[in-house]
Amino acid sequence: MSDAIRFEDKVVIVTGAGGGLGRAHALLFAKHGAKVVVNDLGGSTHGEGANASAADKVVAEIREAGGTAVANHDSVTDGDKIVQTALDTFGRIDVVVNNAGILRDKTFHKMEDADWDLVYKVHVEGAYKVTRAAWPHLREQNFGRVIFTSSTSGIYGNFGQSNYGMAKLGLYGLTRTLAIEGRKNNILVNAIAPTGGTRMTEGLIPPQVFEQLKPELVSPLVVYLGSATCQETSGLFEVGGGWIGKVRWERSLGAGFDPKAGFSPEDVAAQWQQICDFDGAAHPADNVEALKEMMANLQKYAL
Ligand code: NAI
């Protein structure tokens, strides 16, 4: 049995915590002793409207269970206000869980600018604004944990979700760079790609499976990633239904051509199998590792 993971004196923001996965994360953080800022605009899955009661209800639930929480009803696109609520109420910020999200599903040929822009705004700009406002405080105190909510729709693609997939994989790009920039200040940054039975997935997942994919089954990973115990950074984890797995990039060893002599599209075609052969594939962890095979090719043909 591992040591208890506790958050006494730590302040956690969970965005979009008025329902679904965010609510489950907020409740579990509070159960483990964190002071929680429960942010939620309280709009529809399509990003319309607003309702303060979503966040207020979760705050009441936390307090009834003996925990500490405050509500914030701003949009994540006003991230500085959410961070200000944490500072005004609890005097600090330690963990940011970027969870708020909406859907505007449409096939690409029917996609309108408004659907593209709003999905970008809530997921990417929202996560940027909240994290950007928290960042100086995390740096200053040499401690921070940031979690972004990606999606398998971003990792693998999904019909009708070009806007959502773009936003969700964008958040993983943000994760990778913030993990690099945050490391020296003990700010660790990870992303999850969750699956949970929420209003967002209702009707999309068969009812029997939906029932089993309880949002609470995602939260233990999120709380672990938010803890001082966790030393992981730059990770991407698929999680749901009581299962957690880590995702990484895999790249074939590829095919090399003579850079001085040049090569033709026909040469590329002739080597296609080799280019796409994952036997003995590399798993570059950073830019330097990623360039290894390319540099080896230059060296091979030098002279
Ligand atoms: P949900 O619809 O139950 O919860 C999302 C919450 O975000 C809502 O309470 C909503 O009011 C809030 N929200 C929306 N726009 C906001 C804004 N501008 N500012 C503040 N709050 C806002 O959906 P669910 O399933 O709990 O989703 C949580 C996150 O997980 C989202 O980022 C979603 O894209 C992601 N996700 C969920 C999956 C699932 O299987 N449920 C699959 C992959 C990703």
Tab-separated table of C-alpha atoms and ligand atoms in Angstrom:
chain	number	residue	atom	x	y	z
A	1	MET	CA	0.000	0.000	0.000
A	2	SER	CA	1.417	3.397	-1.002
A	3	ASP	CA	1.593	6.374	1.344
A	4	ALA	CA	-1.575	8.437	1.641
A	5	ILE	CA	-1.889	11.206	-0.921
A	6	ARG	CA	-3.011	14.344	0.866
A	7	PHE	CA	-3.508	17.968	-0.174
A	8	GLU	CA	-3.694	19.861	3.140
A	9	ASP	CA	-2.755	23.522	2.461
A	10	LYS	CA	-2.911	22.906	-1.292
A	11	VAL	CA	-5.354	24.749	-3.553
A	12	VAL	CA	-6.755	23.107	-6.662
A	13	ILE	CA	-8.727	24.666	-9.518
A	14	VAL	CA	-10.943	22.283	-11.467
A	15	THR	CA	-12.561	23.934	-14.471
A	16	GLY	CA	-15.934	22.718	-15.701
A	17	ALA	CA	-16.456	21.045	-12.325
A	18	GLY	CA	-20.215	21.619	-12.146
A	19	GLY	CA	-20.924	18.174	-13.595
A	20	GLY	CA	-19.505	15.105	-15.311
A	21	LEU	CA	-15.804	14.345	-14.931
A	22	GLY	CA	-14.901	17.722	-13.395
A	23	ARG	CA	-17.361	17.249	-10.550
A	24	ALA	CA	-15.881	13.829	-9.771
A	25	HIS	CA	-12.343	15.275	-9.806
A	26	ALA	CA	-13.356	18.161	-7.489
A	27	LEU	CA	-15.049	15.804	-4.996
A	28	LEU	CA	-12.035	13.489	-4.869
A	29	PHE	CA	-9.512	16.328	-4.460
A	30	ALA	CA	-11.626	17.699	-1.586
A	31	LYS	CA	-11.849	14.238	-0.014
A	32	HIS	CA	-8.049	14.149	-0.015
A	33	GLY	CA	-7.874	17.452	1.855
A	34	ALA	CA	-7.502	20.003	-0.958
A	35	LYS	CA	-9.168	23.395	-0.982
A	36	VAL	CA	-11.021	23.380	-4.278
A	37	VAL	CA	-12.111	26.129	-6.656
A	38	VAL	CA	-15.117	24.645	-8.429
A	39	ASN	CA	-15.342	26.539	-11.701
A	40	ASP	CA	-18.292	26.148	-14.029
A	41	LEU	CA	-20.080	28.488	-16.395
A	42	GLY	CA	-23.068	26.155	-16.339
A	43	GLY	CA	-23.834	26.227	-20.058
A	44	SER	CA	-25.072	23.503	-22.400
A	45	THR	CA	-22.912	20.831	-24.022
A	46	HIS	CA	-22.989	23.049	-27.134
A	47	GLY	CA	-21.592	25.992	-25.166
A	48	GLU	CA	-24.815	27.973	-24.903
A	49	GLY	CA	-26.229	29.724	-21.839
A	50	ALA	CA	-24.954	29.979	-18.275
A	51	ASN	CA	-26.167	28.812	-14.864
A	52	ALA	CA	-24.467	29.421	-11.529
A	53	SER	CA	-26.217	26.496	-9.849
A	54	ALA	CA	-23.960	23.849	-11.459
A	55	ALA	CA	-20.836	24.981	-9.566
A	56	ASP	CA	-22.819	25.954	-6.440
A	57	LYS	CA	-24.284	22.450	-6.107
A	58	VAL	CA	-20.862	20.802	-6.220
A	59	VAL	CA	-19.501	23.265	-3.653
A	60	ALA	CA	-22.464	22.369	-1.387
A	61	GLU	CA	-21.735	18.655	-1.863
A	62	ILE	CA	-18.091	19.169	-0.905
A	63	ARG	CA	-18.983	21.225	2.163
A	64	GLU	CA	-21.607	18.713	3.291
A	65	ALA	CA	-18.913	16.049	3.183
A	66	GLY	CA	-16.716	18.224	5.424
A	67	GLY	CA	-14.488	19.590	2.654
A	68	THR	CA	-13.471	23.110	1.630
A	69	ALA	CA	-14.523	24.645	-1.681
A	70	VAL	CA	-15.538	27.870	-3.363
A	71	ALA	CA	-17.507	28.382	-6.542
A	72	ASN	CA	-16.447	30.390	-9.573
A	73	HIS	CA	-18.868	30.990	-12.437
A	74	ASP	CA	-16.612	32.613	-15.030
A	75	SER	CA	-15.844	31.172	-18.426
A	76	VAL	CA	-12.423	29.573	-18.716
A	77	THR	CA	-11.732	32.186	-21.383
A	78	ASP	CA	-11.552	34.598	-18.399
A	79	GLY	CA	-8.976	32.373	-16.710
A	80	ASP	CA	-7.413	35.203	-14.708
A	81	LYS	CA	-10.697	35.638	-12.817
A	82	ILE	CA	-10.739	31.960	-11.862
A	83	VAL	CA	-7.178	32.144	-10.577
A	84	GLN	CA	-8.096	35.371	-8.749
A	85	THR	CA	-10.902	33.495	-6.949
A	86	ALA	CA	-8.302	30.975	-5.732
A	87	LEU	CA	-5.966	33.755	-4.541
A	88	ASP	CA	-8.715	35.866	-2.941
A	89	THR	CA	-10.274	32.903	-1.116
A	90	PHE	CA	-7.358	30.665	-0.258
A	91	GLY	CA	-4.267	32.823	-0.885
A	92	ARG	CA	-2.525	30.458	-3.304
A	93	ILE	CA	-2.841	28.080	-6.235
A	94	ASP	CA	-1.053	24.735	-6.556
A	95	VAL	CA	-2.884	22.543	-9.038
A	96	VAL	CA	-4.783	23.385	-12.219
A	97	VAL	CA	-7.073	20.795	-13.782
A	98	ASN	CA	-8.170	22.041	-17.200
A	99	ASN	CA	-11.344	20.053	-17.743
A	100	ALA	CA	-14.073	22.386	-19.055
A	101	GLY	CA	-15.285	21.457	-22.504
A	102	ILE	CA	-18.038	21.573	-25.091
A	103	LEU	CA	-18.876	19.869	-28.378
A	104	ARG	CA	-19.892	21.280	-31.754
A	105	ASP	CA	-19.821	18.068	-33.806
A	106	LYS	CA	-20.183	18.473	-37.570
A	107	THR	CA	-18.569	16.830	-40.562
A	108	PHE	CA	-15.866	19.054	-42.002
A	109	HIS	CA	-17.812	19.980	-45.136
A	110	LYS	CA	-20.592	21.369	-42.923
A	111	MET	CA	-18.241	23.008	-40.412
A	112	GLU	CA	-18.923	26.691	-39.830
A	113	ASP	CA	-16.471	29.219	-38.459
A	114	ALA	CA	-18.568	29.665	-35.307
A	115	ASP	CA	-18.352	25.909	-34.469
A	116	TRP	CA	-14.621	25.824	-35.174
A	117	ASP	CA	-13.917	29.001	-33.199
A	118	LEU	CA	-16.020	28.218	-30.115
A	119	VAL	CA	-14.511	24.745	-29.685
A	120	TYR	CA	-11.033	26.271	-30.007
A	121	LYS	CA	-11.945	29.062	-27.569
A	122	VAL	CA	-13.293	26.877	-24.759
A	123	HIS	CA	-10.769	24.039	-24.952
A	124	VAL	CA	-7.540	25.693	-26.087
A	125	GLU	CA	-7.832	29.379	-25.300
A	126	GLY	CA	-9.658	28.564	-22.038
A	127	ALA	CA	-6.964	26.131	-20.886
A	128	TYR	CA	-4.304	28.651	-21.954
A	129	LYS	CA	-5.911	31.538	-20.033
A	130	VAL	CA	-6.364	29.619	-16.783
A	131	THR	CA	-2.892	28.051	-16.909
A	132	ARG	CA	-1.210	31.301	-18.011
A	133	ALA	CA	-2.743	33.168	-15.058
A	134	ALA	CA	-1.651	30.451	-12.602
A	135	TRP	CA	1.854	29.969	-14.079
A	136	PRO	CA	3.736	32.859	-12.337
A	137	HIS	CA	2.410	31.672	-8.956
A	138	LEU	CA	3.475	28.088	-9.639
A	139	ARG	CA	6.948	29.270	-10.695
A	140	GLU	CA	7.296	31.551	-7.705
A	141	GLN	CA	6.575	28.784	-5.190
A	142	ASN	CA	8.550	26.116	-7.097
A	143	PHE	CA	5.604	23.774	-7.092
A	144	GLY	CA	2.811	23.184	-9.527
A	145	ARG	CA	0.836	20.414	-11.143
A	146	VAL	CA	-1.123	21.049	-14.346
A	147	ILE	CA	-3.429	18.558	-16.019
A	148	PHE	CA	-4.938	19.042	-19.461
A	149	THR	CA	-7.904	17.059	-20.751
A	150	SER	CA	-7.214	15.690	-24.194
A	151	SER	CA	-9.244	13.042	-26.007
A	152	THR	CA	-8.921	9.900	-28.074
A	153	SER	CA	-10.742	11.963	-30.739
A	154	GLY	CA	-7.599	14.086	-30.928
A	155	ILE	CA	-5.149	11.196	-30.725
A	156	TYR	CA	-6.860	8.935	-33.248
A	157	GLY	CA	-9.399	11.198	-34.994
A	158	ASN	CA	-13.166	10.770	-34.926
A	159	PHE	CA	-15.818	11.303	-37.590
A	160	GLY	CA	-17.521	14.682	-37.191
A	161	GLN	CA	-14.991	16.030	-34.685
A	162	SER	CA	-12.394	17.927	-36.716
A	163	ASN	CA	-12.752	21.019	-34.497
A	164	TYR	CA	-12.724	19.011	-31.262
A	165	GLY	CA	-9.878	16.720	-32.367
A	166	MET	CA	-7.785	19.747	-33.358
A	167	ALA	CA	-8.358	21.362	-29.974
A	168	LYS	CA	-7.768	18.201	-27.961
A	169	LEU	CA	-4.475	17.255	-29.611
A	170	GLY	CA	-3.450	20.929	-29.431
A	171	LEU	CA	-3.689	20.600	-25.665
A	172	TYR	CA	-1.220	17.720	-25.764
A	173	GLY	CA	1.197	19.896	-27.758
A	174	LEU	CA	0.818	22.499	-25.010
A	175	THR	CA	1.419	19.800	-22.375
A	176	ARG	CA	4.732	18.758	-23.953
A	177	THR	CA	6.194	22.263	-24.069
A	178	LEU	CA	4.935	23.344	-20.643
A	179	ALA	CA	6.447	20.145	-19.202
A	180	ILE	CA	9.825	21.244	-20.607
A	181	GLU	CA	9.477	24.857	-19.453
A	182	GLY	CA	8.051	23.961	-16.037
A	183	ARG	CA	10.513	21.260	-15.021
A	184	LYS	CA	13.118	23.494	-13.372
A	185	ASN	CA	10.421	25.015	-11.133
A	186	ASN	CA	8.925	21.641	-10.193
A	187	ILE	CA	5.851	22.304	-12.324
A	188	LEU	CA	4.827	18.950	-13.760
A	189	VAL	CA	2.382	18.859	-16.641
A	190	ASN	CA	0.407	15.882	-17.954
A	191	ALA	CA	-2.606	15.191	-20.131
A	192	ILE	CA	-5.411	12.664	-19.895
A	193	ALA	CA	-7.675	11.278	-22.589
A	194	PRO	CA	-10.656	10.157	-20.517
A	195	THR	CA	-13.757	8.127	-21.283
A	196	GLY	CA	-16.709	8.617	-18.982
A	197	GLY	CA	-20.482	8.366	-18.971
A	198	THR	CA	-21.484	12.054	-18.799
A	199	ARG	CA	-24.008	14.304	-20.532
A	200	MET	CA	-21.367	14.763	-23.235
A	201	THR	CA	-21.317	11.065	-24.124
A	202	GLU	CA	-24.951	10.207	-23.321
A	203	GLY	CA	-26.578	8.676	-26.402
A	204	LEU	CA	-23.193	8.059	-28.019
A	205	ILE	CA	-22.199	5.122	-25.803
A	206	PRO	CA	-24.525	2.071	-25.469
A	207	PRO	CA	-26.552	2.479	-22.205
A	208	GLN	CA	-25.140	-0.615	-20.418
A	209	VAL	CA	-21.559	0.504	-21.075
A	210	PHE	CA	-22.435	4.154	-20.278
A	211	GLU	CA	-23.596	3.081	-16.801
A	212	GLN	CA	-20.297	1.336	-16.133
A	213	LEU	CA	-18.082	4.196	-17.341
A	214	LYS	CA	-18.551	6.158	-14.147
A	215	PRO	CA	-16.807	9.586	-14.100
A	216	GLU	CA	-15.424	8.644	-10.646
A	217	LEU	CA	-13.251	6.021	-12.345
A	218	VAL	CA	-11.221	8.755	-14.084
A	219	SER	CA	-10.550	10.911	-11.018
A	220	PRO	CA	-7.992	8.791	-9.082
A	221	LEU	CA	-5.514	9.301	-11.950
A	222	VAL	CA	-6.192	13.047	-12.018
A	223	VAL	CA	-5.735	13.384	-8.257
A	224	TYR	CA	-2.521	11.338	-8.432
A	225	LEU	CA	-1.174	13.529	-11.271
A	226	GLY	CA	-2.056	16.572	-9.162
A	227	SER	CA	-0.152	15.362	-6.120
A	228	ALA	CA	3.358	16.036	-4.842
A	229	THR	CA	3.877	12.248	-4.898
A	230	CYS	CA	3.634	12.196	-8.687
A	231	GLN	CA	6.938	12.844	-10.474
A	232	GLU	CA	5.591	12.136	-13.960
A	233	THR	CA	5.652	14.956	-16.507
A	234	SER	CA	4.841	15.277	-20.210
A	235	GLY	CA	2.692	12.147	-20.108
A	236	LEU	CA	-0.519	11.323	-21.914
A	237	PHE	CA	-2.817	8.749	-20.318
A	238	GLU	CA	-5.949	7.078	-21.635
A	239	VAL	CA	-8.261	6.411	-18.722
A	240	GLY	CA	-11.764	5.113	-18.075
A	241	GLY	CA	-13.834	2.196	-16.790
A	242	GLY	CA	-11.231	1.391	-14.141
A	243	TRP	CA	-8.348	1.150	-16.623
A	244	ILE	CA	-5.345	3.469	-17.170
A	245	GLY	CA	-2.699	3.263	-19.909
A	246	LYS	CA	0.105	5.527	-21.117
A	247	VAL	CA	0.412	6.715	-24.713
A	248	ARG	CA	3.722	7.555	-26.423
A	249	TRP	CA	4.946	8.476	-29.864
A	250	GLU	CA	6.365	5.715	-31.992
A	251	ARG	CA	8.354	6.390	-35.151
A	252	SER	CA	9.774	3.932	-37.635
A	253	LEU	CA	13.543	3.826	-38.113
A	254	GLY	CA	12.746	5.032	-41.604
A	255	ALA	CA	14.696	4.935	-44.844
A	256	GLY	CA	17.769	7.012	-45.686
A	257	PHE	CA	18.618	8.601	-49.037
A	258	ASP	CA	21.776	10.343	-50.214
A	259	PRO	CA	21.136	14.029	-49.406
A	260	LYS	CA	23.861	15.227	-51.805
A	261	ALA	CA	22.910	13.120	-54.808
A	262	GLY	CA	19.239	13.894	-54.212
A	263	PHE	CA	16.386	11.450	-54.671
A	264	SER	CA	13.138	11.230	-56.561
A	265	PRO	CA	9.477	10.565	-55.717
A	266	GLU	CA	10.065	7.162	-57.336
A	267	ASP	CA	12.873	6.486	-54.841
A	268	VAL	CA	10.417	7.346	-52.048
A	269	ALA	CA	7.860	4.939	-53.542
A	270	ALA	CA	10.494	2.198	-53.744
A	271	GLN	CA	11.317	2.622	-50.053
A	272	TRP	CA	7.715	3.037	-48.864
A	273	GLN	CA	7.585	-0.273	-47.022
A	274	GLN	CA	10.810	0.560	-45.186
A	275	ILE	CA	9.576	4.079	-44.307
A	276	CYS	CA	6.431	2.596	-42.757
A	277	ASP	CA	8.064	-0.436	-41.109
A	278	PHE	CA	7.729	-0.245	-37.327
A	279	ASP	CA	10.070	-3.165	-36.632
A	280	GLY	CA	12.511	-1.972	-33.964
A	281	ALA	CA	10.780	1.421	-33.984
A	282	ALA	CA	12.093	4.416	-32.026
A	283	HIS	CA	10.168	6.127	-29.220
A	284	PRO	CA	11.721	9.597	-29.160
A	285	ALA	CA	11.148	11.359	-25.855
A	286	ASP	CA	12.343	14.766	-27.051
A	287	ASN	CA	13.504	16.768	-30.077
A	288	VAL	CA	17.109	15.635	-29.754
A	289	GLU	CA	16.158	11.965	-29.697
A	290	ALA	CA	13.748	12.594	-32.562
A	291	LEU	CA	16.580	13.898	-34.764
A	292	LYS	CA	18.886	10.920	-34.124
A	293	GLU	CA	18.121	8.927	-37.280
A	294	MET	CA	18.120	12.057	-39.466
A	295	MET	CA	21.543	13.095	-38.147
A	296	ALA	CA	22.852	9.543	-38.626
A	297	ASN	CA	21.755	9.722	-42.261
A	298	LEU	CA	23.627	13.006	-42.803
A	299	GLN	CA	26.703	11.469	-41.234
A	300	LYS	CA	26.447	8.323	-43.332
A	301	TYR	CA	26.635	10.353	-46.558
A	302	ALA	CA	29.130	12.979	-45.322
A	303	LEU	CA	32.501	13.218	-47.111
B	1	NAI	P1	-19.693	17.683	-19.251
B	1	NAI	O1	-20.467	18.405	-20.288
B	1	NAI	O2	-20.437	16.844	-18.273
B	1	NAI	O3	-18.796	18.683	-18.414
B	1	NAI	C1	-18.160	19.785	-18.973
B	1	NAI	C2	-18.345	20.959	-18.050
B	1	NAI	O4	-17.630	22.079	-18.559
B	1	NAI	C3	-19.802	21.379	-17.944
B	1	NAI	O5	-20.213	21.371	-16.593
B	1	NAI	C4	-19.829	22.769	-18.563
B	1	NAI	O6	-20.772	23.641	-17.974
B	1	NAI	C5	-18.409	23.230	-18.343
B	1	NAI	N1	-18.023	24.289	-19.273
B	1	NAI	C6	-18.245	24.332	-20.606
B	1	NAI	N2	-17.763	25.463	-21.126
B	1	NAI	C7	-17.218	26.166	-20.102
B	1	NAI	C8	-16.563	27.412	-20.018
B	1	NAI	N3	-16.372	28.193	-21.101
B	1	NAI	N4	-16.121	27.837	-18.815
B	1	NAI	C9	-16.317	27.063	-17.699
B	1	NAI	N5	-16.955	25.871	-17.733
B	1	NAI	C10	-17.393	25.427	-18.919
B	1	NAI	O7	-18.624	16.794	-20.032
B	1	NAI	P2	-17.518	15.770	-19.508
B	1	NAI	O8	-17.700	14.520	-20.248
B	1	NAI	O9	-17.483	15.750	-18.037
B	1	NAI	O10	-16.195	16.446	-20.091
B	1	NAI	C11	-15.126	16.927	-19.299
B	1	NAI	C12	-13.894	17.060	-20.173
B	1	NAI	O11	-13.481	15.769	-20.621
B	1	NAI	C13	-14.108	17.890	-21.431
B	1	NAI	O12	-12.947	18.632	-21.705
B	1	NAI	C14	-14.308	16.846	-22.503
B	1	NAI	O13	-14.004	17.338	-23.779
B	1	NAI	C15	-13.338	15.778	-22.029
B	1	NAI	N6	-13.596	14.461	-22.546
B	1	NAI	C16	-14.667	13.742	-22.110
B	1	NAI	C17	-14.889	12.470	-22.603
B	1	NAI	C18	-15.958	11.599	-22.073
B	1	NAI	O14	-15.978	10.397	-22.430
B	1	NAI	N7	-16.869	12.098	-21.246
B	1	NAI	C19	-14.039	11.910	-23.674
B	1	NAI	C20	-12.893	12.718	-23.999
B	1	NAI	C21	-12.708	13.955	-23.460
